[in-house]
PDB file of C-alpha atoms in Angstrom:
ATOM      1  CA  UNK S   1      32.766  33.486   7.585  1.00  0.00           C
ATOM      2  CA  UNK S   2      32.467  30.999  10.485  1.00  0.00           C
ATOM      3  CA  UNK S   3      32.267  27.477   9.890  1.00  0.00           C
ATOM      4  CA  UNK S   4      28.694  26.049  10.765  1.00  0.00           C
ATOM      5  CA  UNK S   5      28.452  23.156  12.987  1.00  0.00           C
ATOM      6  CA  UNK S   6      26.948  19.820  11.540  1.00  0.00           C
ATOM      7  CA  UNK S   7      23.820  20.372  13.546  1.00  0.00           C
ATOM      8  CA  UNK S   8      23.365  23.931  12.025  1.00  0.00           C
ATOM      9  CA  UNK S   9      23.749  22.142   8.541  1.00  0.00           C
ATOM     10  CA  UNK S  10      21.072  19.829   9.228  1.00  0.00           C
ATOM     11  CA  UNK S  11      18.428  22.398  10.301  1.00  0.00           C
ATOM     12  CA  UNK S  12      19.518  24.169   7.491  1.00  0.00           C
ATOM     13  CA  UNK S  13      18.828  21.398   5.064  1.00  0.00           C
ATOM     14  CA  UNK S  14      15.726  20.599   6.802  1.00  0.00           C
ATOM     15  CA  UNK S  15      14.249  24.118   6.176  1.00  0.00           C
ATOM     16  CA  UNK S  16      15.633  24.240   2.718  1.00  0.00           C
ATOM     17  CA  UNK S  17      13.878  20.773   1.813  1.00  0.00           C
ATOM     18  CA  UNK S  18      10.533  21.581   3.275  1.00  0.00           C
ATOM     19  CA  UNK S  19       8.280  19.074   1.917  1.00  0.00           C
ATOM     20  CA  UNK S  20      10.730  17.613  -0.608  1.00  0.00           C
ATOM     21  CA  UNK S  21      12.675  14.397  -0.392  1.00  0.00           C
ATOM     22  CA  UNK S  22      16.359  13.624  -0.526  1.00  0.00           C
ATOM     23  CA  UNK S  23      16.565  10.718  -3.259  1.00  0.00           C
ATOM     24  CA  UNK S  24      19.736   8.600  -3.150  1.00  0.00           C
ATOM     25  CA  UNK S  25      20.748   6.907  -6.302  1.00  0.00           C
ATOM     26  CA  UNK S  26      23.836   4.847  -7.375  1.00  0.00           C
ATOM     27  CA  UNK S  27      24.794   0.996  -8.113  1.00  0.00           C
ATOM     28  CA  UNK S  28      24.231  -1.878  -5.978  1.00  0.00           C
ATOM     29  CA  UNK S  29      26.808  -1.773  -3.215  1.00  0.00           C
ATOM     30  CA  UNK S  30      27.117   2.015  -2.859  1.00  0.00           C
ATOM     31  CA  UNK S  31      25.414   2.194   0.444  1.00  0.00           C
ATOM     32  CA  UNK S  32      22.044   3.800  -0.247  1.00  0.00           C
ATOM     33  CA  UNK S  33      20.198   1.649   2.069  1.00  0.00           C
ATOM     34  CA  UNK S  34      22.491   1.654   5.170  1.00  0.00           C
ATOM     35  CA  UNK S  35      23.706   5.389   4.829  1.00  0.00           C
ATOM     36  CA  UNK S  36      20.337   6.293   3.688  1.00  0.00           C
ATOM     37  CA  UNK S  37      18.670   4.849   6.756  1.00  0.00           C
ATOM     38  CA  UNK S  38      21.369   6.750   9.172  1.00  0.00           C
ATOM     39  CA  UNK S  39      20.928   9.723   7.075  1.00  0.00           C
ATOM     40  CA  UNK S  40      17.110   9.935   7.566  1.00  0.00           C
ATOM     41  CA  UNK S  41      17.687   9.587  11.394  1.00  0.00           C
ATOM     42  CA  UNK S  42      19.879  12.271  11.646  1.00  0.00           C
ATOM     43  CA  UNK S  43      17.377  14.405   9.496  1.00  0.00           C
ATOM     44  CA  UNK S  44      14.495  13.151  11.593  1.00  0.00           C
ATOM     45  CA  UNK S  45      12.867  12.125   8.392  1.00  0.00           C
ATOM     46  CA  UNK S  46      11.263   8.921   7.452  1.00  0.00           C
ATOM     47  CA  UNK S  47      13.530   6.607   5.518  1.00  0.00           C
ATOM     48  CA  UNK S  48      12.015   4.602   2.644  1.00  0.00           C
ATOM     49  CA  UNK S  49      13.682   1.923   0.704  1.00  0.00           C
ATOM     50  CA  UNK S  50      11.957   1.699  -2.850  1.00  0.00           C
ATOM     51  CA  UNK S  51      13.413  -2.043  -3.313  1.00  0.00           C
ATOM     52  CA  UNK S  52      11.447  -3.062  -0.245  1.00  0.00           C
ATOM     53  CA  UNK S  53       8.554  -1.248  -1.266  1.00  0.00           C
ATOM     54  CA  UNK S  54       8.365  -3.209  -4.357  1.00  0.00           C
ATOM     55  CA  UNK S  55       8.699  -6.601  -2.611  1.00  0.00           C
ATOM     56  CA  UNK S  56       6.022  -5.727  -0.341  1.00  0.00           C
ATOM     57  CA  UNK S  57       3.411  -4.562  -3.320  1.00  0.00           C
ATOM     58  CA  UNK S  58       4.573  -7.650  -5.315  1.00  0.00           C
ATOM     59  CA  UNK S  59       4.560  -9.980  -2.588  1.00  0.00           C
ATOM     60  CA  UNK S  60       8.141 -11.657  -3.509  1.00  0.00           C
ATOM     61  CA  UNK S  61      11.547 -10.797  -3.850  1.00  0.00           C
ATOM     62  CA  UNK S  62      13.230  -8.832  -6.288  1.00  0.00           C
ATOM     63  CA  UNK S  63      15.196 -11.724  -7.298  1.00  0.00           C
ATOM     64  CA  UNK S  64      11.966 -13.771  -7.743  1.00  0.00           C
ATOM     65  CA  UNK S  65      10.276 -10.670  -9.751  1.00  0.00           C
ATOM     66  CA  UNK S  66      13.262 -11.056 -12.168  1.00  0.00           C
ATOM     67  CA  UNK S  67      12.841 -14.761 -12.315  1.00  0.00           C
ATOM     68  CA  UNK S  68       9.311 -14.835 -12.861  1.00  0.00           C
ATOM     69  CA  UNK S  69       8.883 -11.816 -15.179  1.00  0.00           C
ATOM     70  CA  UNK S  70      12.015 -10.712 -16.286  1.00  0.00           C
ATOM     71  CA  UNK S  71      14.078  -7.137 -15.842  1.00  0.00           C
ATOM     72  CA  UNK S  72      11.398  -5.083 -18.328  1.00  0.00           C
ATOM     73  CA  UNK S  73       8.449  -5.913 -15.902  1.00  0.00           C
ATOM     74  CA  UNK S  74      10.454  -5.168 -12.948  1.00  0.00           C
ATOM     75  CA  UNK S  75      11.887  -1.887 -14.245  1.00  0.00           C
ATOM     76  CA  UNK S  76       8.005  -0.976 -15.040  1.00  0.00           C
ATOM     77  CA  UNK S  77       6.942  -1.651 -11.694  1.00  0.00           C
ATOM     78  CA  UNK S  78       9.786   0.115 -10.042  1.00  0.00           C
ATOM     79  CA  UNK S  79       9.073   3.229 -11.833  1.00  0.00           C
ATOM     80  CA  UNK S  80       5.466   3.058 -10.801  1.00  0.00           C
ATOM     81  CA  UNK S  81       6.437   2.428  -7.357  1.00  0.00           C
ATOM     82  CA  UNK S  82       8.932   5.530  -7.022  1.00  0.00           C
ATOM     83  CA  UNK S  83       6.677   7.815  -8.844  1.00  0.00           C
ATOM     84  CA  UNK S  84       4.124   7.143  -6.090  1.00  0.00           C
ATOM     85  CA  UNK S  85       6.853   7.301  -3.220  1.00  0.00           C
ATOM     86  CA  UNK S  86       8.316  10.488  -4.429  1.00  0.00           C
ATOM     87  CA  UNK S  87       4.808  12.363  -3.717  1.00  0.00           C
ATOM     88  CA  UNK S  88       5.192  11.624   0.097  1.00  0.00           C
ATOM     89  CA  UNK S  89       7.097  14.583   0.876  1.00  0.00           C
ATOM     90  CA  UNK S  90      10.459  15.220   3.111  1.00  0.00           C
ATOM     91  CA  UNK S  91      12.024  11.711   3.441  1.00  0.00           C
ATOM     92  CA  UNK S  92      15.205   9.790   2.330  1.00  0.00           C
ATOM     93  CA  UNK S  93      14.398   7.534  -0.432  1.00  0.00           C
ATOM     94  CA  UNK S  94      17.058   4.829  -1.343  1.00  0.00           C
ATOM     95  CA  UNK S  95      16.193   3.774  -4.969  1.00  0.00           C
ATOM     96  CA  UNK S  96      17.399   0.585  -6.694  1.00  0.00           C
ATOM     97  CA  UNK S  97      20.552   0.735  -8.885  1.00  0.00           C
ATOM     98  CA  UNK S  98      18.688   0.962 -12.221  1.00  0.00           C
ATOM     99  CA  UNK S  99      15.803   3.588 -11.240  1.00  0.00           C
ATOM    100  CA  UNK S 100      17.658   6.608 -11.955  1.00  0.00           C
ATOM    101  CA  UNK S 101      18.460   5.377 -15.706  1.00  0.00           C
ATOM    102  CA  UNK S 102      14.713   5.590 -16.509  1.00  0.00           C
ATOM    103  CA  UNK S 103      14.084   8.972 -18.013  1.00  0.00           C
ATOM    104  CA  UNK S 104      10.690   9.503 -16.622  1.00  0.00           C
ATOM    105  CA  UNK S 105      12.035   8.463 -13.118  1.00  0.00           C
ATOM    106  CA  UNK S 106      14.782  10.893 -13.248  1.00  0.00           C
ATOM    107  CA  UNK S 107      12.485  13.785 -14.302  1.00  0.00           C
ATOM    108  CA  UNK S 108       9.914  12.759 -11.574  1.00  0.00           C
ATOM    109  CA  UNK S 109      12.873  13.159  -8.952  1.00  0.00           C
ATOM    110  CA  UNK S 110      14.201  16.427 -10.467  1.00  0.00           C
ATOM    111  CA  UNK S 111      10.742  18.103 -10.214  1.00  0.00           C
ATOM    112  CA  UNK S 112      10.079  16.602  -6.699  1.00  0.00           C
ATOM    113  CA  UNK S 113      13.545  16.484  -4.588  1.00  0.00           C
ATOM    114  CA  UNK S 114      17.058  16.489  -4.346  1.00  0.00           C
ATOM    115  CA  UNK S 115      19.049  13.648  -5.974  1.00  0.00           C
ATOM    116  CA  UNK S 116      22.153  12.083  -4.332  1.00  0.00           C
ATOM    117  CA  UNK S 117      24.573  10.007  -6.148  1.00  0.00           C
ATOM    118  CA  UNK S 118      26.479   7.889  -3.834  1.00  0.00           C
ATOM    119  CA  UNK S 119      29.569   7.242  -6.339  1.00  0.00           C
ATOM    120  CA  UNK S 120      31.915   3.971  -5.340  1.00  0.00           C
ATOM    121  CA  UNK S 121      34.635   2.686  -7.229  1.00  0.00           C
ATOM    122  CA  UNK S 122      34.473  -1.084  -8.765  1.00  0.00           C
ATOM    123  CA  UNK S 123      36.574  -2.721  -5.509  1.00  0.00           C
ATOM    124  CA  UNK S 124      34.417  -1.123  -3.159  1.00  0.00           C
ATOM    125  CA  UNK S 125      31.380  -2.218  -4.817  1.00  0.00           C
ATOM    126  CA  UNK S 126      32.463  -5.765  -5.499  1.00  0.00           C
ATOM    127  CA  UNK S 127      33.511  -6.143  -1.666  1.00  0.00           C
ATOM    128  CA  UNK S 128      30.019  -5.157  -0.801  1.00  0.00           C
ATOM    129  CA  UNK S 129      28.097  -7.060  -3.450  1.00  0.00           C
ATOM    130  CA  UNK S 130      29.946 -10.013  -2.411  1.00  0.00           C
ATOM    131  CA  UNK S 131      28.407 -10.410   1.017  1.00  0.00           C
ATOM    132  CA  UNK S 132      25.023 -11.065  -0.595  1.00  0.00           C
ATOM    133  CA  UNK S 133      23.787 -13.519  -3.082  1.00  0.00           C
ATOM    134  CA  UNK S 134      20.462 -12.035  -4.072  1.00  0.00           C
ATOM    135  CA  UNK S 135      21.674  -9.508  -6.534  1.00  0.00           C
ATOM    136  CA  UNK S 136      19.886 -10.755 -10.003  1.00  0.00           C
ATOM    137  CA  UNK S 137      22.044  -8.890 -12.384  1.00  0.00           C
ATOM    138  CA  UNK S 138      25.187 -10.700 -10.742  1.00  0.00           C
ATOM    139  CA  UNK S 139      24.044 -14.438 -10.715  1.00  0.00           C
ATOM    140  CA  UNK S 140      26.405 -15.149 -13.440  1.00  0.00           C
ATOM    141  CA  UNK S 141      29.947 -16.510 -14.013  1.00  0.00           C
ATOM    142  CA  UNK S 142      31.571 -13.087 -14.036  1.00  0.00           C
ATOM    143  CA  UNK S 143      29.821 -10.450 -11.695  1.00  0.00           C
ATOM    144  CA  UNK S 144      32.897  -8.191 -11.530  1.00  0.00           C
ATOM    145  CA  UNK S 145      32.650  -7.949 -15.532  1.00  0.00           C
ATOM    146  CA  UNK S 146      28.883  -7.264 -15.292  1.00  0.00           C
ATOM    147  CA  UNK S 147      29.528  -4.446 -12.611  1.00  0.00           C
ATOM    148  CA  UNK S 148      32.226  -3.085 -14.747  1.00  0.00           C
ATOM    149  CA  UNK S 149      29.707  -2.842 -17.835  1.00  0.00           C
ATOM    150  CA  UNK S 150      26.852  -1.272 -15.379  1.00  0.00           C
ATOM    151  CA  UNK S 151      29.414   1.334 -14.184  1.00  0.00           C
ATOM    152  CA  UNK S 152      30.394   2.299 -17.779  1.00  0.00           C
ATOM    153  CA  UNK S 153      26.607   2.260 -18.852  1.00  0.00           C
ATOM    154  CA  UNK S 154      25.331   3.974 -15.884  1.00  0.00           C
ATOM    155  CA  UNK S 155      27.771   6.353 -14.370  1.00  0.00           C
ATOM    156  CA  UNK S 156      27.377   9.276 -17.011  1.00  0.00           C
ATOM    157  CA  UNK S 157      23.628   9.273 -16.110  1.00  0.00           C
ATOM    158  CA  UNK S 158      24.125   8.942 -12.537  1.00  0.00           C
ATOM    159  CA  UNK S 159      26.518  12.268 -13.094  1.00  0.00           C
ATOM    160  CA  UNK S 160      23.387  14.159 -13.668  1.00  0.00           C
ATOM    161  CA  UNK S 161      22.158  13.842 -10.185  1.00  0.00           C
ATOM    162  CA  UNK S 162      22.200  17.316  -8.116  1.00  0.00           C
ATOM    163  CA  UNK S 163      24.748  15.938  -5.872  1.00  0.00           C
ATOM    164  CA  UNK S 164      27.839  13.757  -5.927  1.00  0.00           C
ATOM    165  CA  UNK S 165      29.216  12.209  -2.889  1.00  0.00           C
ATOM    166  CA  UNK S 166      32.173   9.558  -2.935  1.00  0.00           C
ATOM    167  CA  UNK S 167      31.125   6.454  -1.363  1.00  0.00           C
ATOM    168  CA  UNK S 168      34.315   5.358   0.784  1.00  0.00           C
ATOM    169  CA  UNK S 169      35.026   2.223   2.916  1.00  0.00           C
ATOM    170  CA  UNK S 170      34.754   4.314   6.137  1.00  0.00           C
ATOM    171  CA  UNK S 171      32.313   4.336   8.899  1.00  0.00           C
ATOM    172  CA  UNK S 172      28.723   4.701   8.069  1.00  0.00           C
ATOM    173  CA  UNK S 173      28.839   7.921  10.296  1.00  0.00           C
ATOM    174  CA  UNK S 174      31.325   9.571   8.234  1.00  0.00           C
ATOM    175  CA  UNK S 175      29.570   9.207   5.151  1.00  0.00           C
ATOM    176  CA  UNK S 176      26.537  10.776   6.498  1.00  0.00           C
ATOM    177  CA  UNK S 177      28.452  13.504   7.606  1.00  0.00           C
ATOM    178  CA  UNK S 178      29.934  13.494   4.137  1.00  0.00           C
ATOM    179  CA  UNK S 179      26.421  13.696   2.622  1.00  0.00           C
ATOM    180  CA  UNK S 180      25.201  16.683   4.972  1.00  0.00           C
ATOM    181  CA  UNK S 181      28.156  18.774   4.468  1.00  0.00           C
ATOM    182  CA  UNK S 182      27.741  18.293   0.467  1.00  0.00           C
ATOM    183  CA  UNK S 183      24.033  19.015   0.488  1.00  0.00           C
ATOM    184  CA  UNK S 184      24.667  22.075   2.710  1.00  0.00           C
ATOM    185  CA  UNK S 185      26.937  23.493  -0.001  1.00  0.00           C
ATOM    186  CA  UNK S 186      24.616  22.567  -2.852  1.00  0.00           C
ATOM    187  CA  UNK S 187      23.839  25.985  -4.623  1.00  0.00           C
ATOM    188  CA  UNK S 188      20.414  25.092  -6.231  1.00  0.00           C
ATOM    189  CA  UNK S 189      18.251  24.927  -3.522  1.00  0.00           C
ATOM    190  CA  UNK S 190      15.904  27.718  -4.995  1.00  0.00           C
ATOM    191  CA  UNK S 191      14.937  24.926  -7.625  1.00  0.00           C
ATOM    192  CA  UNK S 192      13.090  23.387  -5.114  1.00  0.00           C
ATOM    193  CA  UNK S 193      10.820  26.514  -4.545  1.00  0.00           C
ATOM    194  CA  UNK S 194       9.675  26.010  -8.138  1.00  0.00           C
ATOM    195  CA  UNK S 195       9.271  22.206  -7.971  1.00  0.00           C
ATOM    196  CA  UNK S 196       5.766  20.616  -7.357  1.00  0.00           C
ATOM    197  CA  UNK S 197       5.145  19.601  -3.241  1.00  0.00           C
TER     198      UNK S 197
END
């Protein structure tokens, strides 16, 4: 069988997705927003960042929401926002690191779209998150230990995503191509035919 070009794979993905979203999951620093934005551009889809939408809805930053109301309050708001966003059809939706851990959110994603886990190792995650100081879960004396704990807790759950792509320290274009090629080979597109639009 002749190897398909990237543009053929993109057209194939667009056709098979129909009116369903691609939902990026993974830990902070995995590249969900930066890769998601470029992936959406390649697919000619809107890009939506759930964390940004939460901040707009709350009128404050995620760090401020955590500080003012705590993590449980934030997670409930996150669940509601993603539940609403997932209904907006074909798009690339980047979720916060904890979103996919919620059973209800994971079920909604499975019922409406394709989940893609950007899986990164600890050194890469730390290299990326160290560039920003607005990560509420890492505002402590040992952010690396917290990140390792989050990996231990969350990676088995992220592993339930439809598609897994290794997040590497390469150009974003290469990562986007990796996601496209992996999606193009996903064998369960028929599941979307039974999913709610």
